[in-house]
Amino acid sequence: MKRTTLTLDDDIAAMLEQVQARKHVPFRQVVNEALRDGLTRRLDESESQSAQRNEFEATSLGGCLIGNIDNIQEVIAITESETFK
């Protein structure tokens, strides 16, 4: 067990106090249970997100309109002409 001091936002402290009043348990138990639940949920979410695999369907873009693109000067000349569309 680690002993620490932390500063809680007012709304969080109020919620923790409400739970403590309902359950009639020590404040530290309420804080530990809330942190355990929240952290477990976050860890589960991050594991499931990292396990997701994105898959994409292949799409044909058609053939090359220029032909051979090894000659850069020829490619530029073809693409800059008014007849290339």
Short mmCIF file of the N, C-alpha and C atoms (twelve columns), coordinates in Angstrom:
data_MODEL
# 
_entry.id   MODEL 
# 
loop_
_atom_site.group_PDB 
_atom_site.id 
_atom_site.type_symbol 
_atom_site.label_atom_id 
_atom_site.label_alt_id 
_atom_site.label_comp_id 
_atom_site.label_asym_id 
_atom_site.label_seq_id 
_atom_site.Cartn_x 
_atom_site.Cartn_y 
_atom_site.Cartn_z 
_atom_site.pdbx_PDB_model_num 
ATOM 1   N N  . MET A 1  0.849   -1.169 0.000   1 
ATOM 2   C CA . MET A 1  0.000   0.000  0.000   1 
ATOM 3   C C  . MET A 1  0.896   1.234  0.000   1 
ATOM 4   N N  . LYS A 2  0.563   2.182  -0.828  1 
ATOM 5   C CA . LYS A 2  1.314   3.432  -0.932  1 
ATOM 6   C C  . LYS A 2  0.461   4.557  -0.372  1 
ATOM 7   N N  . ARG A 3  1.061   5.354  0.454   1 
ATOM 8   C CA . ARG A 3  0.367   6.495  1.034   1 
ATOM 9   C C  . ARG A 3  0.750   7.737  0.237   1 
ATOM 10  N N  . THR A 4  -0.262  8.506  -0.156  1 
ATOM 11  C CA . THR A 4  -0.005  9.694  -0.961  1 
ATOM 12  C C  . THR A 4  -1.049  10.762 -0.656  1 
ATOM 13  N N  . THR A 5  -0.753  11.958 -1.074  1 
ATOM 14  C CA . THR A 5  -1.697  13.066 -0.953  1 
ATOM 15  C C  . THR A 5  -2.068  13.500 -2.357  1 
ATOM 16  N N  . LEU A 6  -3.359  13.667 -2.592  1 
ATOM 17  C CA . LEU A 6  -3.751  14.175 -3.898  1 
ATOM 18  C C  . LEU A 6  -4.856  15.203 -3.735  1 
ATOM 19  N N  . THR A 7  -4.899  16.110 -4.680  1 
ATOM 20  C CA . THR A 7  -5.899  17.170 -4.666  1 
ATOM 21  C C  . THR A 7  -6.998  16.796 -5.638  1 
ATOM 22  N N  . LEU A 8  -8.230  16.753 -5.121  1 
ATOM 23  C CA . LEU A 8  -9.373  16.368 -5.943  1 
ATOM 24  C C  . LEU A 8  -10.141 17.601 -6.374  1 
ATOM 25  N N  . ASP A 9  -10.670 17.564 -7.582  1 
ATOM 26  C CA . ASP A 9  -11.588 18.609 -8.019  1 
ATOM 27  C C  . ASP A 9  -12.832 18.541 -7.133  1 
ATOM 28  N N  . ASP A 10 -13.487 19.679 -6.964  1 
ATOM 29  C CA . ASP A 10 -14.649 19.753 -6.070  1 
ATOM 30  C C  . ASP A 10 -15.750 18.781 -6.472  1 
ATOM 31  N N  . ASP A 11 -16.014 18.665 -7.772  1 
ATOM 32  C CA . ASP A 11 -17.090 17.775 -8.213  1 
ATOM 33  C C  . ASP A 11 -16.760 16.311 -7.953  1 
ATOM 34  N N  . ILE A 12 -15.491 15.938 -8.116  1 
ATOM 35  C CA . ILE A 12 -15.071 14.559 -7.861  1 
ATOM 36  C C  . ILE A 12 -15.172 14.251 -6.373  1 
ATOM 37  N N  . ALA A 13 -14.714 15.176 -5.540  1 
ATOM 38  C CA . ALA A 13 -14.790 14.982 -4.090  1 
ATOM 39  C C  . ALA A 13 -16.236 14.824 -3.645  1 
ATOM 40  N N  . ALA A 14 -17.124 15.607 -4.224  1 
ATOM 41  C CA . ALA A 14 -18.544 15.523 -3.859  1 
ATOM 42  C C  . ALA A 14 -19.127 14.167 -4.245  1 
ATOM 43  N N  . MET A 15 -18.790 13.678 -5.427  1 
ATOM 44  C CA . MET A 15 -19.294 12.368 -5.853  1 
ATOM 45  C C  . MET A 15 -18.761 11.260 -4.950  1 
ATOM 46  N N  . LEU A 16 -17.480 11.340 -4.610  1 
ATOM 47  C CA . LEU A 16 -16.887 10.335 -3.727  1 
ATOM 48  C C  . LEU A 16 -17.560 10.362 -2.352  1 
ATOM 49  N N  . GLU A 17 -17.843 11.541 -1.862  1 
ATOM 50  C CA . GLU A 17 -18.510 11.665 -0.559  1 
ATOM 51  C C  . GLU A 17 -19.929 11.108 -0.610  1 
ATOM 52  N N  . GLN A 18 -20.615 11.279 -1.727  1 
ATOM 53  C CA . GLN A 18 -21.960 10.705 -1.878  1 
ATOM 54  C C  . GLN A 18 -21.909 9.182  -1.828  1 
ATOM 55  N N  . VAL A 19 -20.936 8.614  -2.524  1 
ATOM 56  C CA . VAL A 19 -20.787 7.154  -2.523  1 
ATOM 57  C C  . VAL A 19 -20.432 6.679  -1.119  1 
ATOM 58  N N  . GLN A 20 -19.546 7.386  -0.459  1 
ATOM 59  C CA . GLN A 20 -19.144 7.027  0.900   1 
ATOM 60  C C  . GLN A 20 -20.347 7.035  1.845   1 
ATOM 61  N N  . ALA A 21 -21.196 8.042  1.718   1 
ATOM 62  C CA . ALA A 21 -22.366 8.148  2.581   1 
ATOM 63  C C  . ALA A 21 -23.355 7.004  2.320   1 
ATOM 64  N N  . ARG A 22 -23.503 6.623  1.061   1 
ATOM 65  C CA . ARG A 22 -24.429 5.537  0.719   1 
ATOM 66  C C  . ARG A 22 -23.920 4.181  1.179   1 
ATOM 67  N N  . LYS A 23 -22.603 3.956  1.028   1 
ATOM 68  C CA . LYS A 23 -22.034 2.641  1.330   1 
ATOM 69  C C  . LYS A 23 -21.578 2.503  2.784   1 
ATOM 70  N N  . HIS A 24 -21.412 3.620  3.469   1 
ATOM 71  C CA . HIS A 24 -20.919 3.613  4.858   1 
ATOM 72  C C  . HIS A 24 -19.571 2.892  4.966   1 
ATOM 73  N N  . VAL A 25 -18.640 3.300  4.090   1 
ATOM 74  C CA . VAL A 25 -17.283 2.736  4.093   1 
ATOM 75  C C  . VAL A 25 -16.280 3.878  4.176   1 
ATOM 76  N N  . PRO A 26 -15.035 3.572  4.523   1 
ATOM 77  C CA . PRO A 26 -14.026 4.639  4.593   1 
ATOM 78  C C  . PRO A 26 -13.818 5.333  3.243   1 
ATOM 79  N N  . PHE A 27 -13.460 6.615  3.312   1 
ATOM 80  C CA . PHE A 27 -13.243 7.423  2.111   1 
ATOM 81  C C  . PHE A 27 -12.173 6.807  1.222   1 
ATOM 82  N N  . ARG A 28 -11.096 6.333  1.823   1 
ATOM 83  C CA . ARG A 28 -10.012 5.761  0.995   1 
ATOM 84  C C  . ARG A 28 -10.487 4.535  0.233   1 
ATOM 85  N N  . GLN A 29 -11.424 3.761  0.802   1 
ATOM 86  C CA . GLN A 29 -11.955 2.598  0.095   1 
ATOM 87  C C  . GLN A 29 -12.757 3.035  -1.128  1 
ATOM 88  N N  . VAL A 30 -13.533 4.083  -0.974  1 
ATOM 89  C CA . VAL A 30 -14.323 4.601  -2.097  1 
ATOM 90  C C  . VAL A 30 -13.389 5.096  -3.205  1 
ATOM 91  N N  . VAL A 31 -12.347 5.832  -2.825  1 
ATOM 92  C CA . VAL A 31 -11.388 6.351  -3.803  1 
ATOM 93  C C  . VAL A 31 -10.690 5.199  -4.513  1 
ATOM 94  N N  . ASN A 32 -10.223 4.196  -3.763  1 
ATOM 95  C CA . ASN A 32 -9.529  3.063  -4.377  1 
ATOM 96  C C  . ASN A 32 -10.440 2.292  -5.326  1 
ATOM 97  N N  . GLU A 33 -11.688 2.066  -4.930  1 
ATOM 98  C CA . GLU A 33 -12.618 1.347  -5.814  1 
ATOM 99  C C  . GLU A 33 -12.902 2.138  -7.085  1 
ATOM 100 N N  . ALA A 34 -13.083 3.452  -6.940  1 
ATOM 101 C CA . ALA A 34 -13.360 4.293  -8.116  1 
ATOM 102 C C  . ALA A 34 -12.158 4.303  -9.059  1 
ATOM 103 N N  . LEU A 35 -10.975 4.447  -8.506  1 
ATOM 104 C CA . LEU A 35 -9.768  4.436  -9.346  1 
ATOM 105 C C  . LEU A 35 -9.572  3.077  -10.006 1 
ATOM 106 N N  . ARG A 36 -9.786  2.011  -9.256  1 
ATOM 107 C CA . ARG A 36 -9.615  0.663  -9.805  1 
ATOM 108 C C  . ARG A 36 -10.590 0.437  -10.963 1 
ATOM 109 N N  . ASP A 37 -11.866 0.808  -10.764 1 
ATOM 110 C CA . ASP A 37 -12.859 0.634  -11.829 1 
ATOM 111 C C  . ASP A 37 -12.505 1.454  -13.064 1 
ATOM 112 N N  . GLY A 38 -12.183 2.720  -12.855 1 
ATOM 113 C CA . GLY A 38 -11.876 3.606  -13.978 1 
ATOM 114 C C  . GLY A 38 -10.617 3.203  -14.716 1 
ATOM 115 N N  . LEU A 39 -9.572  2.853  -13.971 1 
ATOM 116 C CA . LEU A 39 -8.310  2.474  -14.614 1 
ATOM 117 C C  . LEU A 39 -8.430  1.148  -15.342 1 
ATOM 118 N N  . THR A 40 -9.172  0.206  -14.764 1 
ATOM 119 C CA . THR A 40 -9.382  -1.081 -15.443 1 
ATOM 120 C C  . THR A 40 -10.108 -0.864 -16.755 1 
ATOM 121 N N  . ARG A 41 -11.133 -0.022 -16.731 1 
ATOM 122 C CA . ARG A 41 -11.890 0.276  -17.955 1 
ATOM 123 C C  . ARG A 41 -10.999 0.939  -18.994 1 
ATOM 124 N N  . ARG A 42 -10.179 1.893  -18.559 1 
ATOM 125 C CA . ARG A 42 -9.282  2.581  -19.511 1 
ATOM 126 C C  . ARG A 42 -8.268  1.628  -20.107 1 
ATOM 127 N N  . LEU A 43 -7.691  0.758  -19.282 1 
ATOM 128 C CA . LEU A 43 -6.712  -0.199 -19.798 1 
ATOM 129 C C  . LEU A 43 -7.357  -1.155 -20.789 1 
ATOM 130 N N  . ASP A 44 -8.581  -1.607 -20.489 1 
ATOM 131 C CA . ASP A 44 -9.292  -2.497 -21.412 1 
ATOM 132 C C  . ASP A 44 -9.567  -1.796 -22.733 1 
ATOM 133 N N  . GLU A 45 -9.972  -0.516 -22.674 1 
ATOM 134 C CA . GLU A 45 -10.250 0.245  -23.900 1 
ATOM 135 C C  . GLU A 45 -8.995  0.425  -24.734 1 
ATOM 136 N N  . SER A 46 -7.883  0.766  -24.081 1 
ATOM 137 C CA . SER A 46 -6.652  1.000  -24.852 1 
ATOM 138 C C  . SER A 46 -6.130  -0.289 -25.458 1 
ATOM 139 N N  . GLU A 47 -6.319  -1.424 -24.780 1 
ATOM 140 C CA . GLU A 47 -5.899  -2.703 -25.349 1 
ATOM 141 C C  . GLU A 47 -6.756  -3.075 -26.547 1 
ATOM 142 N N  . SER A 48 -8.060  -2.824 -26.454 1 
ATOM 143 C CA . SER A 48 -8.930  -3.170 -27.575 1 
ATOM 144 C C  . SER A 48 -8.688  -2.245 -28.763 1 
ATOM 145 N N  . GLN A 49 -8.363  -0.975 -28.499 1 
ATOM 146 C CA . GLN A 49 -8.071  -0.051 -29.593 1 
ATOM 147 C C  . GLN A 49 -6.770  -0.406 -30.285 1 
ATOM 148 N N  . SER A 50 -5.757  -0.816 -29.519 1 
ATOM 149 C CA . SER A 50 -4.489  -1.166 -30.146 1 
ATOM 150 C C  . SER A 50 -4.599  -2.492 -30.892 1 
ATOM 151 N N  . ALA A 51 -5.560  -3.327 -30.500 1 
ATOM 152 C CA . ALA A 51 -5.740  -4.611 -31.174 1 
ATOM 153 C C  . ALA A 51 -6.556  -4.478 -32.451 1 
ATOM 154 N N  . GLN A 52 -7.247  -3.352 -32.617 1 
ATOM 155 C CA . GLN A 52 -8.046  -3.163 -33.824 1 
ATOM 156 C C  . GLN A 52 -7.137  -3.094 -35.039 1 
ATOM 157 N N  . ARG A 53 -7.600  -3.699 -36.108 1 
ATOM 158 C CA . ARG A 53 -6.823  -3.695 -37.339 1 
ATOM 159 C C  . ARG A 53 -7.650  -3.009 -38.409 1 
ATOM 160 N N  . ASN A 54 -7.066  -2.042 -39.032 1 
ATOM 161 C CA . ASN A 54 -7.763  -1.334 -40.103 1 
ATOM 162 C C  . ASN A 54 -7.545  -2.074 -41.408 1 
ATOM 163 N N  . GLU A 55 -8.639  -2.378 -42.064 1 
ATOM 164 C CA . GLU A 55 -8.561  -3.041 -43.355 1 
ATOM 165 C C  . GLU A 55 -9.264  -2.183 -44.393 1 
ATOM 166 N N  . PHE A 56 -8.650  -2.082 -45.558 1 
ATOM 167 C CA . PHE A 56 -9.199  -1.269 -46.625 1 
ATOM 168 C C  . PHE A 56 -9.330  -2.124 -47.874 1 
ATOM 169 N N  . GLU A 57 -10.343 -1.836 -48.639 1 
ATOM 170 C CA . GLU A 57 -10.560 -2.560 -49.877 1 
ATOM 171 C C  . GLU A 57 -9.719  -1.927 -50.981 1 
ATOM 172 N N  . ALA A 58 -9.067  -2.754 -51.771 1 
ATOM 173 C CA . ALA A 58 -8.242  -2.257 -52.862 1 
ATOM 174 C C  . ALA A 58 -9.124  -1.687 -53.969 1 
ATOM 175 N N  . THR A 59 -8.661  -0.618 -54.572 1 
ATOM 176 C CA . THR A 59 -9.389  0.016  -55.666 1 
ATOM 177 C C  . THR A 59 -8.452  0.193  -56.847 1 
ATOM 178 N N  . SER A 60 -8.910  -0.184 -58.009 1 
ATOM 179 C CA . SER A 60 -8.104  -0.015 -59.207 1 
ATOM 180 C C  . SER A 60 -8.168  1.448  -59.665 1 
ATOM 181 N N  . LEU A 61 -7.023  2.015  -59.918 1 
ATOM 182 C CA . LEU A 61 -6.952  3.387  -60.407 1 
ATOM 183 C C  . LEU A 61 -6.813  3.440  -61.920 1 
ATOM 184 N N  . GLY A 62 -6.844  2.279  -62.542 1 
ATOM 185 C CA . GLY A 62 -6.730  2.228  -63.994 1 
ATOM 186 C C  . GLY A 62 -5.271  2.260  -64.431 1 
ATOM 187 N N  . GLY A 63 -5.084  2.190  -65.716 1 
ATOM 188 C CA . GLY A 63 -3.729  2.209  -66.257 1 
ATOM 189 C C  . GLY A 63 -3.131  3.606  -66.254 1 
ATOM 190 N N  . CYS A 64 -1.837  3.666  -66.423 1 
ATOM 191 C CA . CYS A 64 -1.133  4.942  -66.464 1 
ATOM 192 C C  . CYS A 64 -1.430  5.630  -67.797 1 
ATOM 193 N N  . LEU A 65 -1.871  6.870  -67.736 1 
ATOM 194 C CA . LEU A 65 -2.229  7.608  -68.949 1 
ATOM 195 C C  . LEU A 65 -1.000  8.068  -69.731 1 
ATOM 196 N N  . ILE A 66 0.129   8.060  -69.126 1 
ATOM 197 C CA . ILE A 66 1.331   8.580  -69.764 1 
ATOM 198 C C  . ILE A 66 2.114   7.487  -70.486 1 
ATOM 199 N N  . GLY A 67 2.009   6.280  -69.987 1 
ATOM 200 C CA . GLY A 67 2.822   5.215  -70.560 1 
ATOM 201 C C  . GLY A 67 4.026   4.978  -69.668 1 
ATOM 202 N N  . ASN A 68 5.219   5.209  -70.206 1 
ATOM 203 C CA . ASN A 68 6.447   5.007  -69.448 1 
ATOM 204 C C  . ASN A 68 6.781   6.276  -68.672 1 
ATOM 205 N N  . ILE A 69 6.906   6.159  -67.374 1 
ATOM 206 C CA . ILE A 69 7.197   7.347  -66.553 1 
ATOM 207 C C  . ILE A 69 8.663   7.418  -66.131 1 
ATOM 208 N N  . ASP A 70 9.508   6.610  -66.767 1 
ATOM 209 C CA . ASP A 70 10.930  6.643  -66.436 1 
ATOM 210 C C  . ASP A 70 11.609  7.914  -66.949 1 
ATOM 211 N N  . ASN A 71 11.132  8.464  -68.049 1 
ATOM 212 C CA . ASN A 71 11.717  9.675  -68.618 1 
ATOM 213 C C  . ASN A 71 10.915  10.875 -68.093 1 
ATOM 214 N N  . ILE A 72 11.441  11.531 -67.085 1 
ATOM 215 C CA . ILE A 72 10.741  12.625 -66.414 1 
ATOM 216 C C  . ILE A 72 10.470  13.793 -67.359 1 
ATOM 217 N N  . GLN A 73 11.429  14.109 -68.220 1 
ATOM 218 C CA . GLN A 73 11.215  15.215 -69.151 1 
ATOM 219 C C  . GLN A 73 10.043  14.940 -70.075 1 
ATOM 220 N N  . GLU A 74 9.915   13.717 -70.523 1 
ATOM 221 C CA . GLU A 74 8.802   13.353 -71.388 1 
ATOM 222 C C  . GLU A 74 7.472   13.427 -70.621 1 
ATOM 223 N N  . VAL A 75 7.482   12.982 -69.383 1 
ATOM 224 C CA . VAL A 75 6.269   13.035 -68.547 1 
ATOM 225 C C  . VAL A 75 5.830   14.482 -68.369 1 
ATOM 226 N N  . ILE A 76 6.769   15.378 -68.066 1 
ATOM 227 C CA . ILE A 76 6.442   16.795 -67.876 1 
ATOM 228 C C  . ILE A 76 5.900   17.391 -69.164 1 
ATOM 229 N N  . ALA A 77 6.541   17.077 -70.285 1 
ATOM 230 C CA . ALA A 77 6.085   17.608 -71.577 1 
ATOM 231 C C  . ALA A 77 4.675   17.136 -71.894 1 
ATOM 232 N N  . ILE A 78 4.385   15.875 -71.613 1 
ATOM 233 C CA . ILE A 78 3.055   15.342 -71.906 1 
ATOM 234 C C  . ILE A 78 2.012   15.987 -70.995 1 
ATOM 235 N N  . THR A 79 2.312   16.059 -69.716 1 
ATOM 236 C CA . THR A 79 1.314   16.585 -68.763 1 
ATOM 237 C C  . THR A 79 1.109   18.084 -68.872 1 
ATOM 238 N N  . GLU A 80 2.077   18.800 -69.411 1 
ATOM 239 C CA . GLU A 80 1.917   20.255 -69.560 1 
ATOM 240 C C  . GLU A 80 1.252   20.616 -70.879 1 
ATOM 241 N N  . SER A 81 1.081   19.663 -71.763 1 
ATOM 242 C CA . SER A 81 0.433   19.983 -73.037 1 
ATOM 243 C C  . SER A 81 -1.066  20.140 -72.816 1 
ATOM 244 N N  . GLU A 82 -1.691  20.888 -73.684 1 
ATOM 245 C CA . GLU A 82 -3.126  21.136 -73.583 1 
ATOM 246 C C  . GLU A 82 -3.960  19.904 -73.925 1 
ATOM 247 N N  . THR A 83 -3.384  18.960 -74.625 1 
ATOM 248 C CA . THR A 83 -4.162  17.782 -75.036 1 
ATOM 249 C C  . THR A 83 -4.201  16.723 -73.955 1 
ATOM 250 N N  . PHE A 84 -3.386  16.797 -72.941 1 
ATOM 251 C CA . PHE A 84 -3.374  15.804 -71.874 1 
ATOM 252 C C  . PHE A 84 -4.521  16.046 -70.920 1 
ATOM 253 N N  . LYS A 85 -5.366  15.069 -70.749 1 
ATOM 254 C CA . LYS A 85 -6.503  15.193 -69.810 1 
ATOM 255 C C  . LYS A 85 -6.741  13.878 -69.128 1 
# 
